[in-house]
Structure formats: structure tokens, C-alpha cells
Amino acid sequence: MRFLSFGSTRTTTLVWAASLLGVFGAAGACTVDIVSVDTGADGTTGDGDGDGDDTSNWEPIPARGDIALSHVVVNQGVDVPIAVAGEWVGPADRNTYVVGNRDTLLRGFWEVPEDWVPRNITAVLQLEYPDGTSESIKNTLPVEGASFPGDFDRAFVFPLVAEQFPPGIEYHLSLWEAGPGYEDQRESTTIIESPIGGAEQIGVQPEPAELKIVMMPVAYTANGCNTNTGDLATVSAEQEQLFIDYIHEQYPVQNIQWEFRRETPIQWTEELTSLAQLWQPLRDQREADAAPPNTYYYALVDACTNGIDGAGGIAPGLATDTKAAAFERVSSGLWLGGDDYSYETMVHELGHNHGRAHVFCSGGDAAGVDPSYPYDDGITGVWGFGIRLFRFHSPTGTYDFMTYCNPTWISDWGWSKAYNRIRTLTSWDYEGAVPNDDPVGEVLVGLLFKDGTEEWSTTTGAREPEFFSSGESVSFDYGDAVIDSPTNVQILDDGTTMITSAVPRPRTTIQAASRLDAGQARSIVLQTPETRAWSL
């Protein structure tokens, strides 16, 4: 395969293309040369095969022989058709969103008739930018049969870096003969340009879309297990980068603001009963940081086990999209020595933090599945592509990352869900954002473990009144009054029961609290620095 770049081609295109296609070349998928204009010694243009042929008198002609440009897609994580049979597909008719200023793969697919003569064909991508500049990029490929989405050699491929993909960008793709010798082939009566008639807007979302993530390592000392995920010997810089890459590939964002607090791990000195126990130190840390409400906190622990009560990661239910619900934007997972599972677990738990429920797949046994998921058995339904690790993901052999089946990727349906949440939370950082009129409340959170023990803590936050609909309540004794507050009760994936209740008088001393357990009043004892198993 050869990428030929003409006009005002930006160097960054070739750098990204070289990185991307070099990976596939090394894997044996294709042989790649990325060059600028292929010229002879006297400056004349060759025929693109690198043998120095003088074709200076040859004028390119439209592709002959009834090859057809069947459809054009952009892929930032999932395939999004932007033209079918030469007709532009506008945003209102697409399967999901296209994010502005994000690295993007634009691909053109072809069909050929039975009497097709195999040869090189050049696809010319013309890009028109909102600032009035333009760019032409040429991709020449040997076309021998039908194109195929899962093979780099069988589609016209144009890697575009983020700065080449602003809102308002227009495109036009056309097919041409790559060299002389095929003038005797019949003129094509098929569609060899897309969109027909000239450039159209790709249809790119203008809103900023960002993620802020703080990962907290855990220094774990219990039952002969002494680990610290903040140590470079435990989690290397390259492995840390994989966390970022896995998230960036599968969430529709322009950038990730990432911080890994290697020097200040959570100190944990007792055996973990549940990964949910790591949430309260995360909440305390976010309060100490005075973190913006759209920041996500994640605890990474090596507990010398492949699961704690059957769980390798856990998040507190399905977070909503209010600033006051920041206390729910925490989650935790196991470090298994660089196994893909650790990276995939963080992607999954962040899905819960973005309000996504589990997705059903056969044999997955996930609880609380979303009945509105559109694809059978939890498959992704569209081709996926990773803009950091450069891998294709089959629409029928890959499962949405909210399933419990493998391998996983993001579906277009999940992409839409994530984008709507991310652009809402990102908007809080920009002018014109909704004022922070959420009440600064306080919630009581209790974890009731299967061994009969309990942990109770309070933290800043609030949820909408209908959230507290379990029918049970907690009694708060303030000395001058006893106030009952309704609760939310959830059974977590590891069997832990989580009880959440709004504190009636935020940041006021609670003299006593109790709940009904099987008809009997049971005292609630809040954790203190002396009784908890952790410190920051």
C-alpha cells in the first residue's frame, strides 16, 4: 500500500499514518510505504509503483471498468457512515455522533464487477477547512476484489489527526486510475465520487468532550500480601499509558486529563472484604482536592488475588448527570500484573460512572441489564477501530464493554450514551455552563457485607428525591429532634448491600443513627480515623 500526499498536506498526517499503518505492517497485515509525491530524477511524476516510469505526458483519468464507491465511513472508535452510494448521510440519519478535533480514520469502500481487471486505483480525498484552506490526500491501492472493513489493504484509508478534523470540515472522495494502460476499459457508469456533485460537510460535533480522571494507587498490606500499585516496578509507565489508551479509544473525547498519584497511595492495612471499601477514601480524597464535580476517581489495588468476592472491579450503581452526584463518580478495580482484564475493568467501571447499566450476553450472568440495548447477545453491531492501539474489532465477534463476555469494545449505541454524558459534564468547565445550583448536601452511605460486618460513612453530595425510594429509612438523632430519612438500597455485583440516605442536616453533628433490620432497630456506627483500615 502507498500513501501519496499532495498539496498542502500536513506533516502530522504522515506521522500519525506512519504510526498507525506501521503497526499493521509489522503484524503482517500489509506492506506500507508512506511518501509524498513519487517523482522521477527530473522532477516528473511517476506512475506510483516506484520504478521511476516517466508518465509526465499522462493525465489521470476517472477510474474505469465500473468500480463503484459504495460507502464512506469515519471511525473514531466505531464506524459511522457519512455517505452511502454517493448520497451524503447527515447527522440526523447517522447511527451515532462524530466528535470534532479527535483523531479519525476515514475509509472508502468499493465494489467491482465480475469482469474487473485487477490493478492499482487511486482515491483522492479533498478536505475543505472552515478557515478557507484545503488539502488533498491520495491513497493508491491494488484493487483485486471486493473491499472488506476488517482489512487495511481492502479499503481506501485516510488517517486524520485531531487538528485536521475541526467542526465545519467538508470532504469529497473520488476514484482515479493510478497510471496509464487501462484506457481501453469501459468508462464507469457507477458512482466513483462521494458525495455526488462535490464536497459536503462531514458533520462534526462542535462541543468540547473531555474526561478528567484521577487514579489512586493502593499500598496494600494484609495477610502476607504487600503490594503498592504506585511503584513503577508494579505498574510501569507503559502500563499506565495503556489505561489511558484503552479509555481514550472507547470514549468519545478529544482529550483525557489524567493524573496517577504514584507518590501518595491509599494506605490499606486490613484484608479487603469488598472492592467497594475503596470508595470512601476516594471520596475523602476528592473532597481534600476540592475536585471539580466532573472528575472521576479510580482506585487500583493488587490484593494478591484474581477476585474479591467474585469481583475484579466495582462502581456504586449508575451515576446521574448532576454536579451534586460527584460522590458517585468513584470506582475501583484489581491490578492483575498487566493483564488486559485490568484495563478493560476500568473501562467497564467508568461505564457505570457514566450511567450505563450492564448489557446481556449469553453466559455473562450480569445483573441489572439494560433491556433497551439494540443488538442481540450484546454484540457491538458495528466495526470498531482503536485510534491508539490500531486494532479492528468485529461487529459480530466483539461484545459491548458493559457485558461480561469477551472480547469487548464499545458499540455505537454505547458511544452515543457516553457522548451525551461527557458533553454535559464537560460543559460545566466552559462559559455558558449551567450554574452550580445543585444543593450542597450530604449523604450517608452504608456497606453491608456478606460476612455480617458493616461500614458507614458520610460524604458531600445529593441525589434527586425519587432516588430514595426503597421504602426503608434511617433515623437521625440530633438531640433536639429525631428525623427519618428515606433510603436507596442496592445489591452490588459482589453481593454487598449498599444503603444510601440523604442526611437531613448536612454537616451537623449526628448524636446517633439507626435503621430497621428485620423489624429491629440497629445502630449505625460511623467510621472514624481510629476504626477505619485506611489512611491517605
Coordinates of C-alpha atoms in Angstrom, one line a residue:
M1 CA 0.0 0.0 0.0
R2 CA 1.2 3.5 -0.7
F3 CA 0.0 6.8 0.7
L4 CA 0.7 9.7 -1.8
S5 CA 0.2 13.1 -0.3
F6 CA -0.1 16.2 -2.4
G7 CA -1.0 19.9 -2.0
S8 CA -0.9 21.4 1.5
T9 CA -0.6 18.0 3.2
R10 CA 0.3 18.5 6.9
T11 CA 3.3 16.6 8.2
T12 CA 1.3 15.4 11.2
T13 CA -0.9 13.4 8.9
L14 CA 2.0 11.3 7.7
V15 CA 3.3 10.9 11.3
W16 CA 0.0 9.5 12.5
A17 CA -0.4 7.4 9.4
A18 CA 3.1 6.1 9.7
S19 CA 2.5 5.1 13.3
L20 CA -0.9 3.5 12.5
L21 CA 0.0 1.7 9.4
G22 CA 3.4 0.7 10.6
V23 CA 1.8 -1.4 13.3
F24 CA -0.3 -3.2 10.8
G25 CA 2.8 -3.7 8.6
A26 CA 4.7 -5.2 11.4
A27 CA 1.8 -7.5 12.1
G28 CA 1.9 -8.8 8.6
A29 CA -1.4 -7.3 7.5
C30 CA 0.2 -5.2 4.8
T31 CA 3.4 -3.6 3.5
V32 CA 3.3 0.1 3.9
D33 CA 5.2 3.0 2.2
I34 CA 4.2 6.5 3.2
V35 CA 5.7 9.1 0.9
S36 CA 5.0 12.5 -0.5
V37 CA 4.9 12.8 -4.3
D38 CA 6.6 10.0 -6.1
T39 CA 8.9 11.8 -8.7
G40 CA 11.5 10.8 -11.2
A41 CA 15.0 12.2 -11.1
D42 CA 14.0 15.1 -13.4
G43 CA 11.1 16.0 -11.2
T44 CA 8.4 14.4 -13.3
T45 CA 5.7 12.3 -11.7
G46 CA 5.9 8.5 -11.9
D47 CA 3.0 6.1 -12.1
G48 CA 3.1 5.3 -8.3
D49 CA 4.8 1.9 -8.5
G50 CA 8.2 3.4 -7.5
D51 CA 10.1 2.2 -10.7
G52 CA 10.7 5.7 -12.0
D53 CA 8.5 5.4 -15.1
D54 CA 8.2 8.7 -16.9
T55 CA 4.4 9.3 -17.2
S56 CA 4.8 13.1 -17.4
N57 CA 2.5 13.2 -20.5
W58 CA -0.2 11.1 -18.9
E59 CA -3.2 12.9 -17.4
P60 CA -5.1 11.0 -14.7
I61 CA -8.5 9.8 -15.7
P62 CA -11.5 8.7 -13.6
A63 CA -11.5 5.1 -12.6
R64 CA -12.8 2.8 -15.4
G65 CA -14.3 -0.6 -15.5
D66 CA -17.4 0.1 -13.3
I67 CA -15.7 0.1 -10.0
A68 CA -18.2 1.7 -7.5
L69 CA -17.5 3.7 -4.4
S70 CA -20.2 2.0 -2.2
H71 CA -19.9 3.9 1.0
V72 CA -17.7 6.2 3.1
V73 CA -17.3 6.0 6.9
V74 CA -15.4 7.8 9.6
N75 CA -14.2 5.8 12.6
Q76 CA -13.1 7.3 15.9
G77 CA -13.9 4.1 17.7
V78 CA -17.0 2.9 15.8
D79 CA -17.9 3.0 12.1
V80 CA -20.2 6.0 11.3
P81 CA -21.4 6.1 7.6
I82 CA -21.2 9.6 6.2
A83 CA -22.1 8.7 2.6
V84 CA -23.9 5.6 1.0
A85 CA -24.0 5.2 -2.8
G86 CA -22.8 8.7 -3.2
E87 CA -25.5 10.2 -1.1
W88 CA -24.5 12.2 1.9
V89 CA -25.7 10.9 5.3
G90 CA -26.4 13.8 7.6
P91 CA -26.0 13.8 11.4
A92 CA -29.8 13.3 11.9
D93 CA -29.7 10.0 10.0
R94 CA -26.5 8.5 11.4
N95 CA -26.0 5.8 14.0
T96 CA -24.0 8.0 16.4
Y97 CA -22.0 11.1 16.9
V98 CA -18.8 12.3 15.2
V99 CA -16.6 14.2 17.6
G100 CA -14.7 17.2 16.5
N101 CA -10.9 17.6 17.0
R102 CA -10.3 13.9 17.6
D103 CA -8.0 11.5 15.6
T104 CA -10.2 9.9 13.0
L105 CA -9.9 7.2 10.4
L106 CA -11.8 8.0 7.1
R107 CA -12.3 5.0 4.9
G108 CA -13.8 4.5 1.4
F109 CA -15.2 1.1 0.3
W110 CA -15.6 -0.2 -3.2
E111 CA -17.5 -2.8 -5.2
V112 CA -16.2 -4.3 -8.5
P113 CA -18.0 -6.2 -11.3
E114 CA -17.2 -9.8 -12.2
D115 CA -15.1 -8.8 -15.2
W116 CA -13.0 -6.4 -13.2
V117 CA -9.3 -6.2 -14.3
P118 CA -7.1 -6.1 -11.1
R119 CA -4.9 -3.0 -10.9
N120 CA -4.0 0.0 -8.8
I121 CA -6.7 2.6 -8.2
T122 CA -6.1 6.0 -6.5
A123 CA -8.6 7.5 -4.2
V124 CA -8.3 11.3 -3.8
L125 CA -9.7 12.8 -0.6
Q126 CA -10.3 16.5 -0.8
L127 CA -10.7 18.3 2.5
E128 CA -12.0 21.9 2.8
Y129 CA -11.4 23.6 6.1
P130 CA -13.5 26.3 7.7
D131 CA -10.6 28.8 7.6
G132 CA -10.6 28.6 3.8
T133 CA -7.6 26.3 3.4
S134 CA -7.8 22.9 1.6
E135 CA -5.9 19.7 1.4
S136 CA -5.7 16.7 -1.0
I137 CA -4.6 13.3 0.1
K138 CA -4.1 10.4 -2.3
N139 CA -4.2 6.7 -1.4
T140 CA -3.3 4.2 -4.0
L141 CA -4.2 0.5 -3.6
P142 CA -4.2 -2.7 -5.6
V143 CA -7.9 -3.4 -6.2
E144 CA -8.4 -7.1 -6.9
G145 CA -11.8 -7.9 -5.5
A146 CA -14.4 -6.5 -3.1
S147 CA -13.4 -4.3 -0.2
F148 CA -13.6 -5.5 3.4
P149 CA -13.8 -3.4 6.7
G150 CA -11.5 -5.7 8.7
D151 CA -8.5 -5.4 6.4
F152 CA -6.4 -2.3 5.9
D153 CA -5.5 -3.5 2.3
R154 CA -9.1 -3.7 1.3
A155 CA -10.4 -0.1 1.8
F156 CA -9.1 3.3 1.0
V157 CA -7.7 4.6 4.3
F158 CA -7.1 8.2 5.4
P159 CA -5.8 8.8 8.9
L160 CA -6.6 12.3 10.1
V161 CA -5.1 13.8 13.2
A162 CA -7.3 15.8 15.6
E163 CA -6.3 19.3 14.2
Q164 CA -7.3 18.1 10.7
F165 CA -10.8 17.3 11.9
P166 CA -12.5 20.5 13.1
P167 CA -16.2 21.2 13.1
G168 CA -17.3 22.5 9.7
I169 CA -14.8 20.4 7.7
E170 CA -16.0 19.3 4.3
Y171 CA -14.9 16.4 2.2
H172 CA -15.1 14.8 -1.2
L173 CA -13.7 11.4 -2.2
S174 CA -13.2 10.3 -5.8
L175 CA -11.6 7.3 -7.6
W176 CA -9.0 7.6 -10.4
E177 CA -6.8 5.3 -12.5
A178 CA -3.4 5.2 -10.8
G179 CA -1.4 5.0 -14.1
P180 CA -1.7 4.6 -17.8
G181 CA -2.5 1.3 -19.6
Y182 CA -6.2 0.9 -18.8
E183 CA -7.7 3.5 -21.2
D184 CA -9.3 0.6 -23.1
Q185 CA -11.5 -0.3 -20.1
R186 CA -15.1 0.9 -20.4
E187 CA -15.9 4.3 -18.8
S188 CA -17.6 3.7 -15.4
T189 CA -21.3 4.2 -15.2
T190 CA -21.1 3.6 -11.5
I191 CA -20.6 6.0 -8.6
I192 CA -17.0 6.9 -8.4
E193 CA -17.3 10.1 -6.3
S194 CA -18.8 10.7 -2.9
P195 CA -20.8 12.8 -2.2
I196 CA -22.0 13.2 -5.8
G197 CA -21.5 16.7 -7.1
G198 CA -18.9 18.0 -4.7
A199 CA -17.9 18.5 -1.1
E200 CA -20.3 18.3 1.8
Q201 CA -19.7 18.8 5.5
I202 CA -18.7 15.6 7.3
G203 CA -21.0 16.7 10.1
V204 CA -18.8 17.0 13.2
Q205 CA -20.0 17.9 16.7
P206 CA -18.7 21.3 17.8
E207 CA -18.9 20.7 21.6
P208 CA -15.9 20.0 23.7
A209 CA -15.7 16.5 25.1
E210 CA -13.1 15.7 27.8
L211 CA -12.5 13.4 30.7
K212 CA -10.8 14.1 34.0
I213 CA -9.5 11.1 35.8
V214 CA -7.5 10.7 39.0
M215 CA -6.2 7.2 39.5
M216 CA -5.2 6.4 43.1
P217 CA -2.8 3.6 43.8
V218 CA -3.2 1.4 46.8
A219 CA -0.3 0.3 49.2
Y220 CA -1.9 -2.9 50.4
T221 CA -0.6 -4.8 53.5
A222 CA -2.8 -7.6 54.7
N223 CA -2.5 -11.4 55.2
G224 CA 1.0 -11.6 53.8
C225 CA 0.2 -9.5 50.7
N226 CA 2.5 -6.4 50.5
T227 CA 1.9 -4.5 47.2
N228 CA 1.9 -0.9 46.0
T229 CA 0.4 -0.2 42.6
G230 CA 2.1 3.2 42.7
D231 CA 5.5 1.6 42.3
L232 CA 6.9 1.6 38.8
A233 CA 8.1 -1.9 39.3
T234 CA 4.4 -2.9 39.8
V235 CA 2.7 -0.7 37.2
S236 CA 5.2 0.6 34.7
A237 CA 4.9 3.8 32.8
E238 CA 4.0 1.8 29.6
Q239 CA 1.2 0.0 31.5
E240 CA -0.1 3.3 32.9
Q241 CA -0.2 4.6 29.3
L242 CA -2.3 1.5 28.4
F243 CA -5.0 2.6 30.9
I244 CA -5.1 5.9 29.1
D245 CA -5.2 4.4 25.6
Y246 CA -7.9 1.9 26.4
I247 CA -10.1 4.7 27.8
H248 CA -9.3 7.2 25.0
E249 CA -10.1 4.6 22.3
Q250 CA -13.5 3.7 23.7
Y251 CA -14.8 7.0 25.0
P252 CA -15.8 9.9 22.6
V253 CA -13.4 12.5 23.9
Q254 CA -10.9 14.9 22.4
N255 CA -8.5 14.5 25.4
I256 CA -8.1 13.0 28.8
Q257 CA -6.8 14.9 31.8
W258 CA -5.1 12.1 33.6
E259 CA -3.3 12.0 37.0
F260 CA -1.8 8.9 38.6
R261 CA -0.9 9.7 42.2
R262 CA 2.1 7.4 42.5
E263 CA 3.6 9.2 45.4
T264 CA 0.5 9.3 47.6
P265 CA -1.2 5.9 47.6
I266 CA -4.1 4.9 49.7
Q267 CA -2.6 3.0 52.7
W268 CA -4.6 -0.1 53.4
T269 CA -3.8 -2.4 56.3
E270 CA -6.6 -5.0 56.6
E271 CA -8.0 -7.6 54.2
L272 CA -10.4 -6.2 51.8
T273 CA -13.9 -7.6 52.1
S274 CA -15.2 -5.8 49.1
L275 CA -13.6 -3.5 46.5
A276 CA -16.4 -1.1 47.4
Q277 CA -14.5 -0.3 50.6
L278 CA -12.1 1.7 48.5
W279 CA -14.7 4.2 47.6
Q280 CA -14.7 6.2 50.8
P281 CA -11.0 7.0 50.7
L282 CA -11.6 8.2 47.1
R283 CA -14.4 10.4 48.2
D284 CA -12.3 11.8 51.0
Q285 CA -9.5 12.4 48.6
R286 CA -11.8 14.3 46.1
E287 CA -13.0 16.5 48.9
A288 CA -9.5 17.2 50.0
D289 CA -8.6 18.1 46.4
A290 CA -11.7 20.3 46.1
A291 CA -12.0 18.5 42.8
P292 CA -14.4 19.7 40.1
P293 CA -17.6 17.6 40.1
N294 CA -16.8 16.2 36.6
T295 CA -13.7 14.4 37.9
Y296 CA -13.6 10.6 38.1
Y297 CA -11.6 8.9 40.8
Y298 CA -10.4 5.3 40.5
A299 CA -8.6 3.1 43.0
L300 CA -6.2 0.4 41.6
V301 CA -5.2 -2.4 44.0
D302 CA -3.1 -5.5 43.8
A303 CA -4.7 -7.7 46.6
C304 CA -2.8 -10.9 45.6
T305 CA -6.0 -12.4 44.2
N306 CA -7.9 -12.6 41.0
G307 CA -11.2 -11.5 42.6
I308 CA -12.6 -10.2 45.9
D309 CA -16.0 -11.9 46.5
G310 CA -16.0 -12.7 42.8
A311 CA -15.5 -9.1 41.6
G312 CA -12.5 -7.7 39.8
G313 CA -13.9 -4.2 39.7
I314 CA -16.9 -2.3 41.1
A315 CA -18.8 1.0 40.9
P316 CA -21.5 2.5 43.1
G317 CA -24.6 2.0 40.9
L318 CA -25.4 4.2 37.9
A319 CA -24.3 7.8 38.5
T320 CA -26.6 10.6 37.2
D321 CA -25.5 13.8 35.4
T322 CA -25.8 16.3 38.2
K323 CA -22.9 18.1 40.0
A324 CA -24.2 17.0 43.4
A325 CA -23.8 13.4 42.3
A326 CA -20.0 13.7 42.2
F327 CA -19.7 11.3 45.1
E328 CA -20.8 8.5 42.8
R329 CA -18.0 9.2 40.3
V330 CA -15.7 6.8 42.0
S331 CA -14.9 3.1 41.2
S332 CA -12.2 0.6 42.0
G333 CA -10.5 -2.4 40.4
L334 CA -7.8 -5.1 40.7
W335 CA -4.4 -4.9 39.1
L336 CA -3.5 -8.3 37.7
G337 CA 0.0 -7.7 36.6
G338 CA -0.7 -6.1 33.2
D339 CA -3.4 -8.5 32.0
D340 CA -5.8 -6.8 29.6
Y341 CA -8.5 -7.5 32.2
S342 CA -7.3 -4.7 34.4
Y343 CA -7.6 -2.1 31.6
E344 CA -10.9 -3.5 30.4
T345 CA -12.2 -3.4 34.0
M346 CA -11.5 0.3 34.3
V347 CA -13.3 1.0 31.0
H348 CA -16.3 -1.0 32.3
E349 CA -16.5 0.6 35.7
L350 CA -16.2 4.1 34.1
G351 CA -19.2 3.0 32.1
H352 CA -21.3 2.7 35.3
N353 CA -19.9 6.1 36.4
H354 CA -21.4 7.4 33.1
G355 CA -24.8 6.0 34.0
R356 CA -24.6 2.8 31.9
A357 CA -26.1 -0.5 33.1
H358 CA -24.9 -3.9 32.2
V359 CA -25.6 -5.5 28.8
F360 CA -26.8 -9.0 28.5
C361 CA -24.8 -11.7 26.7
S362 CA -25.2 -15.4 26.8
G363 CA -23.2 -16.9 29.7
G364 CA -22.2 -13.5 31.0
D365 CA -24.5 -13.6 34.1
A366 CA -24.5 -9.9 34.5
A367 CA -27.2 -8.5 36.9
G368 CA -29.3 -5.4 36.1
V369 CA -29.0 -5.5 32.3
D370 CA -30.4 -2.7 30.1
P371 CA -33.4 -4.0 28.2
S372 CA -33.0 -1.2 25.6
Y373 CA -29.7 -2.4 24.2
P374 CA -30.3 -2.9 20.5
Y375 CA -28.1 -5.8 19.4
D376 CA -28.7 -9.4 20.1
D377 CA -26.5 -11.2 22.7
G378 CA -24.6 -8.0 23.5
I379 CA -22.5 -7.8 20.3
T380 CA -21.3 -4.3 19.3
G381 CA -23.1 -4.4 15.9
V382 CA -20.7 -2.2 14.0
W383 CA -17.0 -2.3 13.1
G384 CA -14.8 -0.8 15.8
F385 CA -11.3 0.6 15.5
G386 CA -8.8 1.8 18.1
I387 CA -7.1 5.1 17.4
R388 CA -4.3 4.4 19.9
L389 CA -3.6 0.7 19.6
F390 CA -4.6 0.4 16.0
R391 CA -6.8 -2.7 16.1
F392 CA -10.0 -3.6 14.3
H393 CA -12.9 -5.0 16.3
S394 CA -15.5 -7.2 14.6
P395 CA -19.2 -6.2 14.9
T396 CA -20.3 -9.9 15.4
G397 CA -17.4 -11.3 17.3
T398 CA -17.0 -8.5 19.9
Y399 CA -19.2 -7.6 22.8
D400 CA -20.1 -4.2 24.3
F401 CA -17.8 -3.4 27.2
M402 CA -20.8 -3.4 29.6
T403 CA -21.3 -7.1 29.1
Y404 CA -19.5 -9.9 30.9
C405 CA -18.4 -11.5 27.7
N406 CA -15.1 -11.3 25.8
P407 CA -13.6 -9.8 23.7
T408 CA -15.1 -6.3 24.4
W409 CA -15.3 -3.0 22.6
I410 CA -17.7 0.0 22.5
S411 CA -20.9 -0.2 20.4
D412 CA -22.3 2.7 18.5
W413 CA -25.2 2.7 20.9
G414 CA -22.8 2.9 23.9
W415 CA -20.8 5.6 22.1
S416 CA -24.0 7.8 21.9
K417 CA -24.7 7.2 25.6
A418 CA -21.2 8.1 26.6
Y419 CA -21.0 11.2 24.4
N420 CA -24.2 12.7 25.7
R421 CA -23.0 12.3 29.3
I422 CA -19.5 13.5 28.6
R423 CA -20.5 16.7 26.7
T424 CA -22.9 17.5 29.6
L425 CA -20.2 17.2 32.2
T426 CA -17.6 18.9 30.0
S427 CA -19.9 21.9 29.5
W428 CA -19.5 22.7 33.2
D429 CA -16.0 23.9 32.5
Y430 CA -16.9 26.4 29.8
E431 CA -18.6 29.7 29.5
G432 CA -22.3 29.5 29.3
A433 CA -22.3 26.4 31.6
V434 CA -25.3 25.8 33.8
P435 CA -24.7 27.5 37.1
N436 CA -23.9 25.2 40.0
D437 CA -27.4 25.4 41.6
D438 CA -27.3 21.8 42.8
P439 CA -27.8 21.7 46.6
V440 CA -24.6 21.1 48.5
G441 CA -26.0 18.3 50.6
E442 CA -24.6 15.3 52.5
V443 CA -25.3 11.6 52.2
L444 CA -24.9 8.7 54.5
V445 CA -23.5 5.6 52.7
G446 CA -23.5 2.1 54.3
L447 CA -21.9 -1.1 53.0
L448 CA -23.3 -4.3 54.5
F449 CA -21.0 -7.2 53.7
K450 CA -21.9 -10.8 53.3
D451 CA -20.0 -11.7 56.5
G452 CA -22.3 -9.6 58.6
T453 CA -20.0 -6.6 59.1
E454 CA -20.9 -3.1 58.1
E455 CA -19.1 0.2 57.2
W456 CA -20.9 3.6 57.4
S457 CA -19.6 7.0 56.3
T458 CA -20.9 10.4 55.3
T459 CA -19.8 12.4 52.3
T460 CA -20.8 15.6 50.4
G461 CA -23.4 15.0 47.8
A462 CA -27.0 14.7 46.9
R463 CA -29.4 12.8 44.7
E464 CA -32.9 13.6 43.4
P465 CA -35.7 12.7 45.9
E466 CA -37.1 9.8 43.8
F467 CA -33.7 8.1 44.1
F468 CA -34.5 7.3 47.8
S469 CA -37.4 5.0 47.1
S470 CA -36.6 1.7 48.8
G471 CA -39.4 2.1 51.4
E472 CA -36.9 1.9 54.2
S473 CA -35.5 4.7 56.2
V474 CA -32.7 5.8 58.5
S475 CA -33.3 7.6 61.8
F476 CA -31.0 10.5 62.6
D477 CA -30.9 11.8 66.2
Y478 CA -29.7 15.4 66.6
G479 CA -30.6 15.7 70.2
D480 CA -33.4 18.2 69.7
A481 CA -35.1 16.1 67.1
V482 CA -35.1 12.6 65.5
I483 CA -35.6 12.8 61.7
D484 CA -36.3 9.8 59.5
S485 CA -34.8 9.9 56.0
P486 CA -35.7 7.6 53.1
T487 CA -33.1 5.3 51.6
N488 CA -31.9 3.8 48.4
V489 CA -30.9 0.1 48.7
Q490 CA -28.8 -1.6 46.0
I491 CA -27.2 -5.1 45.9
L492 CA -23.7 -4.7 44.4
D493 CA -22.1 -7.2 42.0
D494 CA -20.1 -8.8 44.8
G495 CA -23.2 -9.3 47.0
T496 CA -22.6 -6.3 49.2
T497 CA -25.7 -4.3 50.1
M498 CA -25.3 -0.5 49.7
I499 CA -27.6 1.8 51.6
T500 CA -27.7 5.5 50.8
S501 CA -29.7 8.1 52.6
A502 CA -29.8 11.9 52.5
V503 CA -28.5 13.5 55.7
P504 CA -31.3 15.8 56.9
R505 CA -29.0 18.4 58.4
P506 CA -25.8 18.5 56.4
R507 CA -22.5 19.0 58.3
T508 CA -24.3 19.0 61.6
T509 CA -23.2 16.6 64.4
I510 CA -25.3 13.4 64.5
Q511 CA -25.7 12.1 68.0
A512 CA -27.0 8.7 66.9
A513 CA -28.4 7.0 63.9
S514 CA -30.2 3.7 63.4
R515 CA -32.0 1.6 60.8
L516 CA -34.6 -1.1 60.9
D517 CA -33.1 -4.6 60.3
A518 CA -35.8 -7.4 60.2
G519 CA -38.0 -5.2 62.3
Q520 CA -35.4 -4.4 64.9
A521 CA -33.6 -1.1 65.3
R522 CA -29.9 -1.5 64.6
S523 CA -27.4 1.2 65.5
I524 CA -25.3 2.8 62.8
V525 CA -21.7 3.5 63.7
L526 CA -19.8 5.9 61.6
Q527 CA -16.2 5.1 60.7
T528 CA -13.5 7.2 62.4
P529 CA -9.8 7.6 61.6
E530 CA -9.2 5.2 64.5
T531 CA -11.5 2.4 63.3
R532 CA -11.0 2.5 59.5
A533 CA -8.5 0.3 57.7
W534 CA -7.1 3.1 55.6
S535 CA -5.3 6.4 55.5
L536 CA -4.5 8.9 52.9

